[in-house]
Amino acid sequence: MGETPNEFKLKNPPTDGVSAVKFGNTSQFLLASSWDTSVRLYDVVTNNMRIKYHHSAPVLDCCFYDAVHSYSGGLDNTLKVFDFNTNTESSVGQHDDAIRCVEYCPEVNVVVTGSWDSTVKLWDPRTPCAAGSFSQPDKVYTLSVCGDRLVVGTSGRRILVWDLRNMGYVQQRRESSLKYQTRCIRCFPNKQGYVLSSIEGRVAVEYLDPSPEVQKKKYAFKCHRIKEEGVEYIYPVNAIAFHNLHNTFASGGSDGFVNIWDGFNKKRLCQFHKYPTSIASLAFSPDGSVLAIASSYMYEQDEIDDIPEDTIYIRNVSDQETKPKS
Amino acid sequence: MSDWELSKENVQPLKSGRRVTSFSSDQSTLKKEKQEYESALRTYNGDDPLEIWHSYILWIEQAYPKGGKSGHLVELCERCISQFKDDERYQNDQRYIEVWIKYANCTNDPHEIYQFMYDQNIGTKLTLLYEAWATCAEIAGFHKKANAIYQFGVENGAQPYDLLNRRQEEFQKRIIRGTDIRDAEEDQMMDMDENRSALGQLRTVGKKHAVPSVRIGAAKQGFYGGLGIRQSANNQVAPGFQVYNDEISAPSILPAQTGEWGEMPHRKVVNKENELKAGPWTKGKRFPTKPSAVTVPASRPSFSVHDENPDDQEMRTPMKLPDVGKQVLSSRKPDKESDPLYHIRIKDSLDPNQKPMYCKAKIYCGADEFSFEEIRAARFRYKLRKAEEKKRLEEERREIEASREELRRNQEFLRLQAEEIRLQSMALKREQEAMVEKCRQQLLMHQEQFNAERQMQIQRQKEQVDIDIQRRIQQSEARSAASTVNREDESLSSLNSSKRTPADFNNSQSSSRLSAPTPDSLKRSLTAPSPTVNTQEAYKLVMGMFNASLEIDKFDDCGRETTEQGMPQIQHGPEDKSVPFTVFDENSAQKTPDTGPKAPFAIYTEEQGQPKSNMSAKMPFQIFDENSGAHASNYVKEPPVSMHDDERMDGIESQAGEDFTIAPVGSHQSFVSAARCASTPFHPENNSIQSIPDISQIPVDKTRESFYVQNNTDVKNLSPIMEGSNEESDGHATNSTASSMASHDGISKHSVKSIRASHSHIEPIPETDHIPTSAVQPKGAGFTIFTDEGLRIDNINRDDDDVGNQSEHVIDTTTYIPPDIDDKTQALMSTSIYIDPHDPFDAETIQGFLKKLTKPLSSYSNYVAEPMMKIKSQESTTLGGDLYLVMDAVGKGGNAKVYKAEKMDYDIDFTVGLELNENYYALKVQSPPCPWELYICNEIQDRLTQQLHPGEVDVRPSMMSVEKGCFCDDMSCLITKYYSSGTLLDFVNKLSAHNLQMEESIALYLSIELMYMIEKLHKCHIIHGDIKPDNFMFLGLRPDLPECSDVLRLFAQCERPLVLIDFGQSIDMTKYPSDTTFLTKTDLFGLVGTIHVLLFKQYMKVYQQSGTWRITQSFPRKWNQSLWKKLFHECLNVPSCSQLPDLASLRQEFQDYFLTIRTQYYACASKFNSLAG
């Protein structure tokens, strides 16, 4: 798997599966959490790992708070904050079960964590301390911050929309339009709606506006399916990442492909080459010029004999690949 | 808990009951547990996945009391079912079927499920299925079907079988009684006082729609809810939805309204199930003949639709066609709930063209779905846990290893320590041994020194004696012929050189008899046991004594020669036991204060008249024992004791040099030694036969011939022949001990040994250690060596030279000159005494004899073999089946002990009185066991019986008869009658005590009896071997002898007053060639010895005079001296082996004489009896 000139592998990748890659407010630094219990900070420009810190258990998600701090959580049920300058980490709080998602909402200035204990907890990053715990109907599988709203995808194909400023009640309760388990939800940068993917090779675009006209616009499409010799192989779509500027999004599946979609036009813009193994996570840099692609086997099919390496690719994407046509 | 309180009614009761805790568990715990179960489901990699499912399902049931809806029980069950549908091992697994049934209960139509199950052979072997199914059918009202279902179960051999039967019976009972199963299940809380409601509908039962007699309660149509309006069979309006009834115990069981009419499915249909085996589910296939398929609504709402044509449905569903095939291809969203088996089928019928590239199974495994991360996390946690466990195990193992190592190290350490200690102890032992060795060396050295000194002294003395001898020789030149000296010299020297065996005297079993001297004066009774005549040496000596040899003359000359030549060295008497008498050392200068061991007999010197003071003068010579050097220390220095009873000597003259009774003793030993041994108590250890005095030293001067034999046996160890039966036997030893103690300490045994070692012995006579020795207490100028009873260890009474106090027969050998033993003589002797390679007393010989008996010992009626015996004073013991109470020990011997015991025979007639002596027995306990005695006693009885002629004296009562002989491995016990009146010795002592002299008549009478006994015994060819007064039990004189002129008859009729005991050393002459008659003489000697004791209350002292052996005692003048003398003479002087005295004729003479003095007897007998009693 050679590297194309606009793409390179990060050095010092995690030794086990990458669970999430996130850019901060800069295009330079990339945070990567992994199943090897580490959270690493990479300088993608110079391609070196700046900082690495560990949890006691595999880390499932991480996010930047600001250029100096990162939050991460995982199977150790603990939300940790790490200070890059001082190289100190500290435990912020606990969930009852593993933390699945860690997100930061800049508008509200709150760190949101979603856990398998069916709760979403908010954390005040200043102190930092817990700011609230909100139970969900089911285990939280994915969540995305959309302005001041929070879209939570849980098991049982439920989707909940919360207002971060008003967490007293659920703003919207939906059922996923996809028949199968929700894999990933990402909100449109224009905060109109969100994209959700399922394990069954489908992606749905849905709108937040509950009005029926808007709801009519929602659709779903199949993707990340490979048809070979009459048999269609369906792959879970693990990752979605939005290009901030173009409102296009990239999807990564267990088939190892990354597709760029134009959601509004319902078109696929581009498909990258096949990566060594499943795409675990995708992240666009804030300026949209770089796409971080985490490729690591996710044990979708249990143990296999030959587990490929876990790698993070940094790809410089061009407008051509990401800009909607039309 | 309050939540639960508020929503109690929502709780679905479970047949198996609910855990109360589950009511109060909160959500988070619940969730957690659920998550755990889910994880477990996905990470389980054991052999029995059903287990996880089953436990999960059960937990869900409990944890979600409201019916498990929130726990998604149904889905879970569904999933579980579908998961294991094809799994063979679970086909009839109880748990799996339970899940099925739970699932069926959750559905609308459990029948279908059950039917499906039955077709698919799921659970067909379990009662569970049939039970649930039949119950279902019963509730539904399909009684016949229910019955049929039970039948199915029976036919299929459902397990547990009895349960099935029971259920069937119960069902049938219910049918008969008309009770509803639901009534049975529920509490009948109904108020029986309820009145019948008017216009109400009643529930009908059965095909004929009969109405039960009980018309209240459950019989009412509306009892369980509903309108109470009976609905017609045909036009039932389906509510379209499931009406929930409180009554229904389990959710979704068909409500009573539906299908209760129990339209039996046509038998054909039902039976078809049996005919047609379960086939695979076909999808979507429908019987074309069932047009009513239309009834199934095309669109399936999300709730169960009530089928208004149950019969159709029944018919339509021949249990083979689940009519859901359409669903699969329907574009509509498949509704899980419409078809309960949807998922099962859906799995199979998935579009084969689509293949999910993820583990769908895991995602949708349990009730909940799992995301990939969750699965991975579950696996991760599982692995972590496993790793931790492994680590823990590893740690534990390491700990165990460590502790084991520790233990091993400790063990090692301990072992090393033990090793060290062992080495140390070995070192110590070695040191000890070294020290002992050193001491021994020192001892030896000292001894050597001592010996050397001795030698010197001896040398000096020799010189002196030489001088003396020279003088004397010159004096006696006239008397002695010169020529004889040489011969004597030769003989002496040859004698000297011949090996003298101290050890000739074989001490057989009981040879270690000892006669201990009684402590005090003559007046004291002779309490010591008589000397034993038991050793071979004794025999030989005695034989020697009795066998005159042709060497006499030779000897005679020799004697003179020797004297003429002058005795060479004067020897210190051997303390070596080779000499049975003490050799007097006239150098009384030697300090040895006391004598050596006593001679077993007194050696009489004819120069009795000369008191001690004359000793030196009298001493013509001394017997040199060349080997005595080693025992110089034992040398007894005393002047031989003179016969103190010179005055009592009657007519005994010593004619030195004239006639000798030469004893061609079977051994080189002198007669003296032999005789001494014959009658001396000796101690096994100490009895080394004195070596024959060096005859070369014997002074030819007969007038003063005397043997001064110093017997320097080891006094110390001279506890001579311990008879054992008399505690005072010690005296004997102590005598010796006392006497020689001062002189030699500690050299005794050693010297004895060395002496012995230095002597060889003539072939037939094995060397023994048992040479009778006696402390010689030479007193005065003398020589006579006899035991002085006064010499006890505690009161050495040197001054007591009362000859009368002897404790054994004494054979005076002063005038005895042992023959010159040349080859010829030796050969003669050898032949004459040669019996057997073994001497008669050899224990092994005896064993051999016993083994070869034609009638083995064990076959005797009085032989009892006991496994183990324990005989102890004051304890009871069981012997031969009888219980004996062992009382005190009444006697002790070498290895025998005699107890008085009372036989606990509870059958005895108490009126007779327990004082009878009949119940008392004597137990002779010997260790090692002595079967010989039993044999001999039995033989005696047998032979006597054989030889008994009517009218003859029957001596059988006079011979000890053994009631029972009990034998075990290490000891034997002979049970004989207990004679309380004591021995002859006791009798004699009593007489002494009362100062009574023996009356001739009594003596006669008893002598006759004795002679009878010996005579008859010898006729049986049995030698007693140890005839002495203490071996005769005295039963008392019979004052009332029958008046009879025929004396023979007299004796034949009267009872025997004596019993001869102790046959342990007896000899069965039949075992030996007939020319071994010499042994008989021993008995004769014993006989006269015993008689002597009886007569004179003293032990016999014999001496040789002019070739004849005589006793020192003289008979009272009033007695028939000639008769008595004849007896003694005949018995003491047996010309040869073939010329044994005729005891019978002697006895006859005695009897004749007795007749004449019979009256005297009567006079004295009663007097004596009162004493003896």
Short mmCIF file of N, CA, C and O in Angstrom, two decimals, chain B residues 1036-1119:
data_model
loop_
_atom_site.label_atom_id
_atom_site.label_comp_id
_atom_site.label_asym_id
_atom_site.label_seq_id
_atom_site.Cartn_x
_atom_site.Cartn_y
_atom_site.Cartn_z
N GLY B 1036 3.81 -88.13 102.85
CA GLY B 1036 3.47 -88.52 104.24
C GLY B 1036 3.56 -90.02 104.41
O GLY B 1036 3.35 -90.80 103.49
N LEU B 1037 3.94 -90.39 105.56
CA LEU B 1037 4.04 -91.82 105.86
C LEU B 1037 2.65 -92.42 106.07
O LEU B 1037 1.76 -91.77 106.61
N ARG B 1038 2.53 -93.57 105.65
CA ARG B 1038 1.25 -94.24 105.87
C ARG B 1038 1.32 -94.98 107.21
O ARG B 1038 2.02 -95.96 107.33
N PRO B 1039 0.63 -94.45 108.12
CA PRO B 1039 0.72 -95.13 109.43
C PRO B 1039 -0.02 -96.45 109.45
O PRO B 1039 0.16 -97.29 110.30
N ASP B 1040 -0.83 -96.58 108.50
CA ASP B 1040 -1.66 -97.78 108.53
C ASP B 1040 -1.32 -98.71 107.39
O ASP B 1040 -2.09 -98.89 106.47
N LEU B 1041 -0.16 -99.19 107.44
CA LEU B 1041 0.21 -100.15 106.41
C LEU B 1041 -0.66 -101.39 106.57
O LEU B 1041 -1.01 -101.78 107.67
N PRO B 1042 -0.95 -101.93 105.47
CA PRO B 1042 -1.80 -103.15 105.58
C PRO B 1042 -1.06 -104.26 106.36
O PRO B 1042 0.14 -104.43 106.23
N GLU B 1043 -1.81 -104.89 107.06
CA GLU B 1043 -1.23 -106.00 107.80
C GLU B 1043 -1.10 -107.17 106.87
O GLU B 1043 -2.08 -107.70 106.35
N CYS B 1044 0.10 -107.46 106.65
CA CYS B 1044 0.28 -108.51 105.66
C CYS B 1044 1.60 -109.17 105.90
O CYS B 1044 2.62 -108.49 106.13
N SER B 1045 1.55 -110.38 105.82
CA SER B 1045 2.80 -111.07 106.07
C SER B 1045 3.64 -111.13 104.81
O SER B 1045 4.86 -111.18 104.84
N ASP B 1046 2.97 -111.09 103.73
CA ASP B 1046 3.73 -111.08 102.49
C ASP B 1046 4.14 -109.63 102.23
O ASP B 1046 3.32 -108.78 101.89
N VAL B 1047 5.37 -109.44 102.41
CA VAL B 1047 5.82 -108.05 102.34
C VAL B 1047 5.62 -107.45 100.96
O VAL B 1047 5.34 -106.28 100.80
N LEU B 1048 5.75 -108.32 100.03
CA LEU B 1048 5.54 -107.81 98.66
C LEU B 1048 4.13 -107.31 98.50
O LEU B 1048 3.88 -106.23 97.95
N ARG B 1049 3.28 -108.12 99.02
CA ARG B 1049 1.89 -107.72 98.91
C ARG B 1049 1.62 -106.46 99.73
O ARG B 1049 0.83 -105.61 99.34
N LEU B 1050 2.31 -106.43 100.81
CA LEU B 1050 2.15 -105.28 101.67
C LEU B 1050 2.43 -104.01 100.90
O LEU B 1050 1.67 -103.06 100.87
N PHE B 1051 3.55 -104.06 100.29
CA PHE B 1051 3.94 -102.87 99.54
C PHE B 1051 3.07 -102.66 98.32
O PHE B 1051 2.80 -101.54 97.91
N ALA B 1052 2.65 -103.77 97.78
CA ALA B 1052 1.80 -103.62 96.60
C ALA B 1052 0.50 -102.94 96.96
O ALA B 1052 -0.08 -102.22 96.15
N GLN B 1053 0.09 -103.16 98.17
CA GLN B 1053 -1.22 -102.63 98.53
C GLN B 1053 -1.16 -101.21 99.10
O GLN B 1053 -2.12 -100.49 99.06
N CYS B 1054 -0.04 -100.94 99.68
CA CYS B 1054 -0.06 -99.62 100.32
C CYS B 1054 0.18 -98.52 99.29
O CYS B 1054 0.68 -98.75 98.21
N GLU B 1055 -0.17 -97.35 99.70
CA GLU B 1055 -0.03 -96.21 98.78
C GLU B 1055 1.38 -95.69 98.79
O GLU B 1055 2.08 -95.74 99.79
N ARG B 1056 1.71 -95.15 97.68
CA ARG B 1056 3.07 -94.67 97.57
C ARG B 1056 3.22 -93.35 98.33
O ARG B 1056 2.43 -92.42 98.16
N PRO B 1057 4.22 -93.32 99.12
CA PRO B 1057 4.42 -92.09 99.90
C PRO B 1057 5.28 -91.05 99.18
O PRO B 1057 5.40 -89.92 99.65
N LEU B 1058 5.89 -91.45 98.13
CA LEU B 1058 6.80 -90.52 97.48
C LEU B 1058 6.43 -90.35 96.01
O LEU B 1058 5.90 -91.26 95.38
N VAL B 1059 6.76 -89.22 95.54
CA VAL B 1059 6.59 -88.98 94.09
C VAL B 1059 7.88 -88.36 93.56
O VAL B 1059 8.36 -87.35 94.09
N LEU B 1060 8.34 -89.01 92.55
CA LEU B 1060 9.57 -88.51 91.93
C LEU B 1060 9.20 -87.47 90.86
O LEU B 1060 8.36 -87.71 90.00
N ILE B 1061 9.85 -86.34 91.01
CA ILE B 1061 9.52 -85.27 90.06
C ILE B 1061 10.76 -84.87 89.28
O ILE B 1061 11.83 -85.40 89.50
N ASP B 1062 10.55 -83.97 88.41
CA ASP B 1062 11.62 -83.31 87.67
C ASP B 1062 12.38 -84.29 86.77
O ASP B 1062 13.52 -84.65 87.03
N PHE B 1063 11.72 -84.60 85.73
CA PHE B 1063 12.33 -85.52 84.78
C PHE B 1063 12.99 -84.79 83.61
O PHE B 1063 13.23 -85.37 82.57
N GLY B 1064 13.25 -83.55 83.82
CA GLY B 1064 13.76 -82.76 82.71
C GLY B 1064 15.10 -83.21 82.17
O GLY B 1064 15.42 -82.98 81.01
N GLN B 1065 15.85 -83.89 83.04
CA GLN B 1065 17.15 -84.30 82.55
C GLN B 1065 17.25 -85.81 82.44
O GLN B 1065 18.30 -86.39 82.44
N SER B 1066 16.09 -86.40 82.39
CA SER B 1066 16.10 -87.85 82.33
C SER B 1066 16.51 -88.33 80.95
O SER B 1066 16.50 -87.57 79.99
N ILE B 1067 16.85 -89.54 80.90
CA ILE B 1067 17.36 -90.11 79.65
C ILE B 1067 16.52 -91.34 79.32
O ILE B 1067 16.27 -92.18 80.18
N ASP B 1068 16.15 -91.39 78.10
CA ASP B 1068 15.44 -92.58 77.64
C ASP B 1068 16.46 -93.51 77.03
O ASP B 1068 16.95 -93.28 75.92
N MET B 1069 16.76 -94.54 77.78
CA MET B 1069 17.85 -95.40 77.36
C MET B 1069 17.52 -96.15 76.09
O MET B 1069 18.43 -96.66 75.43
N THR B 1070 16.27 -96.25 75.78
CA THR B 1070 15.95 -96.98 74.56
C THR B 1070 16.46 -96.27 73.33
O THR B 1070 16.55 -96.83 72.25
N LYS B 1071 16.78 -95.03 73.50
CA LYS B 1071 17.27 -94.29 72.36
C LYS B 1071 18.75 -94.52 72.13
O LYS B 1071 19.31 -94.03 71.15
N TYR B 1072 19.33 -95.13 73.04
CA TYR B 1072 20.77 -95.31 72.91
C TYR B 1072 21.10 -96.78 72.80
O TYR B 1072 20.35 -97.64 73.25
N PRO B 1073 22.20 -97.05 72.24
CA PRO B 1073 22.60 -98.46 72.18
C PRO B 1073 22.75 -99.04 73.58
O PRO B 1073 22.98 -98.33 74.55
N SER B 1074 22.57 -100.29 73.58
CA SER B 1074 22.39 -100.93 74.90
C SER B 1074 23.63 -100.94 75.76
O SER B 1074 23.56 -101.27 76.93
N ASP B 1075 24.70 -100.59 75.20
CA ASP B 1075 25.87 -100.70 76.07
C ASP B 1075 26.12 -99.41 76.85
O ASP B 1075 27.14 -99.24 77.46
N THR B 1076 25.13 -98.60 76.79
CA THR B 1076 25.34 -97.35 77.52
C THR B 1076 24.66 -97.43 78.86
O THR B 1076 23.79 -96.64 79.18
N THR B 1077 25.01 -98.39 79.56
CA THR B 1077 24.34 -98.58 80.85
C THR B 1077 25.02 -97.82 81.96
O THR B 1077 24.61 -97.87 83.10
N PHE B 1078 26.03 -97.13 81.61
CA PHE B 1078 26.76 -96.46 82.68
C PHE B 1078 25.91 -95.40 83.34
O PHE B 1078 26.11 -95.05 84.49
N LEU B 1079 24.99 -94.95 82.59
CA LEU B 1079 24.20 -93.85 83.14
C LEU B 1079 23.35 -94.29 84.32
O LEU B 1079 22.96 -93.49 85.15
N THR B 1080 23.06 -95.54 84.30
CA THR B 1080 22.23 -96.05 85.39
C THR B 1080 22.90 -95.78 86.72
O THR B 1080 22.25 -95.55 87.74
N LYS B 1081 24.21 -95.81 86.63
CA LYS B 1081 24.93 -95.67 87.90
C LYS B 1081 24.67 -94.32 88.53
O LYS B 1081 24.67 -94.16 89.73
N THR B 1082 24.46 -93.36 87.67
CA THR B 1082 24.21 -92.04 88.22
C THR B 1082 23.00 -92.06 89.12
O THR B 1082 22.99 -91.48 90.19
N ASP B 1083 22.01 -92.72 88.63
CA ASP B 1083 20.80 -92.80 89.42
C ASP B 1083 21.05 -93.52 90.72
O ASP B 1083 20.50 -93.16 91.78
N LEU B 1084 21.86 -94.51 90.63
CA LEU B 1084 22.15 -95.27 91.84
C LEU B 1084 22.86 -94.38 92.84
O LEU B 1084 22.57 -94.41 94.04
N PHE B 1085 23.78 -93.68 92.32
CA PHE B 1085 24.49 -92.76 93.20
C PHE B 1085 23.51 -91.80 93.85
O PHE B 1085 23.55 -91.56 95.05
N GLY B 1086 22.63 -91.31 93.01
CA GLY B 1086 21.64 -90.40 93.54
C GLY B 1086 20.76 -91.08 94.58
O GLY B 1086 20.38 -90.50 95.59
N LEU B 1087 20.43 -92.27 94.27
CA LEU B 1087 19.55 -93.02 95.17
C LEU B 1087 20.18 -93.13 96.56
O LEU B 1087 19.55 -92.79 97.57
N VAL B 1088 21.39 -93.62 96.56
CA VAL B 1088 22.00 -93.78 97.89
C VAL B 1088 22.27 -92.41 98.51
O VAL B 1088 22.23 -92.26 99.73
N GLY B 1089 22.52 -91.47 97.68
CA GLY B 1089 22.72 -90.14 98.22
C GLY B 1089 21.46 -89.65 98.92
O GLY B 1089 21.52 -89.09 100.03
N THR B 1090 20.36 -89.89 98.26
CA THR B 1090 19.10 -89.47 98.85
C THR B 1090 18.85 -90.22 100.16
O THR B 1090 18.45 -89.65 101.17
N ILE B 1091 19.09 -91.48 100.07
CA ILE B 1091 18.88 -92.29 101.28
C ILE B 1091 19.79 -91.79 102.39
O ILE B 1091 19.41 -91.71 103.57
N HIS B 1092 20.95 -91.46 101.99
CA HIS B 1092 21.91 -90.94 102.96
C HIS B 1092 21.36 -89.70 103.65
O HIS B 1092 21.45 -89.57 104.87
N VAL B 1093 20.85 -88.85 102.86
CA VAL B 1093 20.28 -87.62 103.41
C VAL B 1093 19.17 -87.95 104.38
O VAL B 1093 19.04 -87.36 105.45
N LEU B 1094 18.38 -88.87 103.95
CA LEU B 1094 17.29 -89.30 104.80
C LEU B 1094 17.80 -89.81 106.14
O LEU B 1094 17.27 -89.49 107.20
N LEU B 1095 18.82 -90.59 106.02
CA LEU B 1095 19.34 -91.24 107.22
C LEU B 1095 20.05 -90.25 108.13
O LEU B 1095 19.83 -90.19 109.32
N PHE B 1096 20.92 -89.52 107.50
CA PHE B 1096 21.85 -88.75 108.31
C PHE B 1096 21.59 -87.26 108.27
O PHE B 1096 22.31 -86.49 108.90
N LYS B 1097 20.61 -86.90 107.52
CA LYS B 1097 20.32 -85.49 107.36
C LYS B 1097 21.51 -84.71 106.83
O LYS B 1097 21.66 -83.52 107.05
N GLN B 1098 22.30 -85.43 106.15
CA GLN B 1098 23.45 -84.77 105.56
C GLN B 1098 23.65 -85.30 104.16
O GLN B 1098 23.28 -86.44 103.87
N TYR B 1099 24.33 -84.52 103.45
CA TYR B 1099 24.70 -85.02 102.13
C TYR B 1099 25.82 -86.02 102.26
O TYR B 1099 26.65 -85.95 103.14
N MET B 1100 25.77 -86.85 101.32
CA MET B 1100 26.72 -87.95 101.38
C MET B 1100 28.12 -87.49 101.06
O MET B 1100 28.34 -86.69 100.16
N LYS B 1101 29.01 -88.05 101.79
CA LYS B 1101 30.40 -87.79 101.48
C LYS B 1101 31.04 -89.13 101.22
O LYS B 1101 30.95 -90.03 102.03
N VAL B 1102 31.61 -89.23 100.11
CA VAL B 1102 32.26 -90.51 99.79
C VAL B 1102 33.73 -90.31 99.64
O VAL B 1102 34.21 -89.23 99.32
N TYR B 1103 34.34 -91.34 99.91
CA TYR B 1103 35.78 -91.32 99.70
C TYR B 1103 36.20 -92.71 99.26
O TYR B 1103 35.48 -93.69 99.44
N GLN B 1104 37.31 -92.70 98.78
CA GLN B 1104 37.77 -93.97 98.27
C GLN B 1104 38.81 -94.54 99.22
O GLN B 1104 39.74 -93.85 99.62
N GLN B 1105 38.57 -95.71 99.51
CA GLN B 1105 39.55 -96.34 100.38
C GLN B 1105 39.83 -97.73 99.84
O GLN B 1105 38.90 -98.54 99.70
N SER B 1106 41.01 -97.91 99.63
CA SER B 1106 41.43 -99.22 99.11
C SER B 1106 40.61 -99.60 97.89
O SER B 1106 40.17 -100.73 97.73
N GLY B 1107 40.39 -98.67 97.15
CA GLY B 1107 39.70 -98.98 95.92
C GLY B 1107 38.20 -99.03 96.05
O GLY B 1107 37.49 -99.17 95.06
N THR B 1108 37.73 -98.90 97.22
CA THR B 1108 36.28 -98.96 97.38
C THR B 1108 35.80 -97.58 97.84
O THR B 1108 36.45 -96.93 98.64
N TRP B 1109 34.72 -97.28 97.34
CA TRP B 1109 34.13 -96.03 97.73
C TRP B 1109 33.26 -96.24 98.94
O TRP B 1109 32.45 -97.15 99.00
N ARG B 1110 33.46 -95.38 99.86
CA ARG B 1110 32.71 -95.51 101.09
C ARG B 1110 32.13 -94.17 101.45
O ARG B 1110 32.55 -93.13 100.96
N ILE B 1111 31.20 -94.30 102.34
CA ILE B 1111 30.66 -93.03 102.83
C ILE B 1111 31.32 -92.72 104.17
O ILE B 1111 31.81 -93.60 104.87
N THR B 1112 31.29 -91.51 104.43
CA THR B 1112 31.95 -91.11 105.66
C THR B 1112 31.08 -91.37 106.88
O THR B 1112 31.58 -91.57 108.00
N GLN B 1113 29.81 -91.31 106.65
CA GLN B 1113 28.92 -91.52 107.79
C GLN B 1113 28.94 -92.96 108.22
O GLN B 1113 29.08 -93.86 107.40
N SER B 1114 28.69 -93.08 109.44
CA SER B 1114 28.54 -94.45 109.93
C SER B 1114 27.13 -94.59 110.45
O SER B 1114 26.51 -93.65 110.92
N PHE B 1115 26.68 -95.81 110.30
CA PHE B 1115 25.29 -96.06 110.67
C PHE B 1115 25.15 -96.20 112.17
O PHE B 1115 26.06 -96.64 112.87
N PRO B 1116 24.01 -95.80 112.63
CA PRO B 1116 23.80 -96.00 114.08
C PRO B 1116 23.97 -97.47 114.43
O PRO B 1116 23.60 -98.36 113.67
N ARG B 1117 24.44 -97.63 115.55
CA ARG B 1117 24.79 -99.01 115.94
C ARG B 1117 23.59 -99.91 116.01
O ARG B 1117 23.67 -101.10 115.75
N LYS B 1118 22.49 -99.30 116.33
CA LYS B 1118 21.32 -100.13 116.50
C LYS B 1118 20.76 -100.63 115.18
O LYS B 1118 19.94 -101.51 115.13
N TRP B 1119 21.19 -100.04 114.18
CA TRP B 1119 20.63 -100.39 112.88
C TRP B 1119 21.30 -101.63 112.29
O TRP B 1119 22.36 -102.06 112.73
#
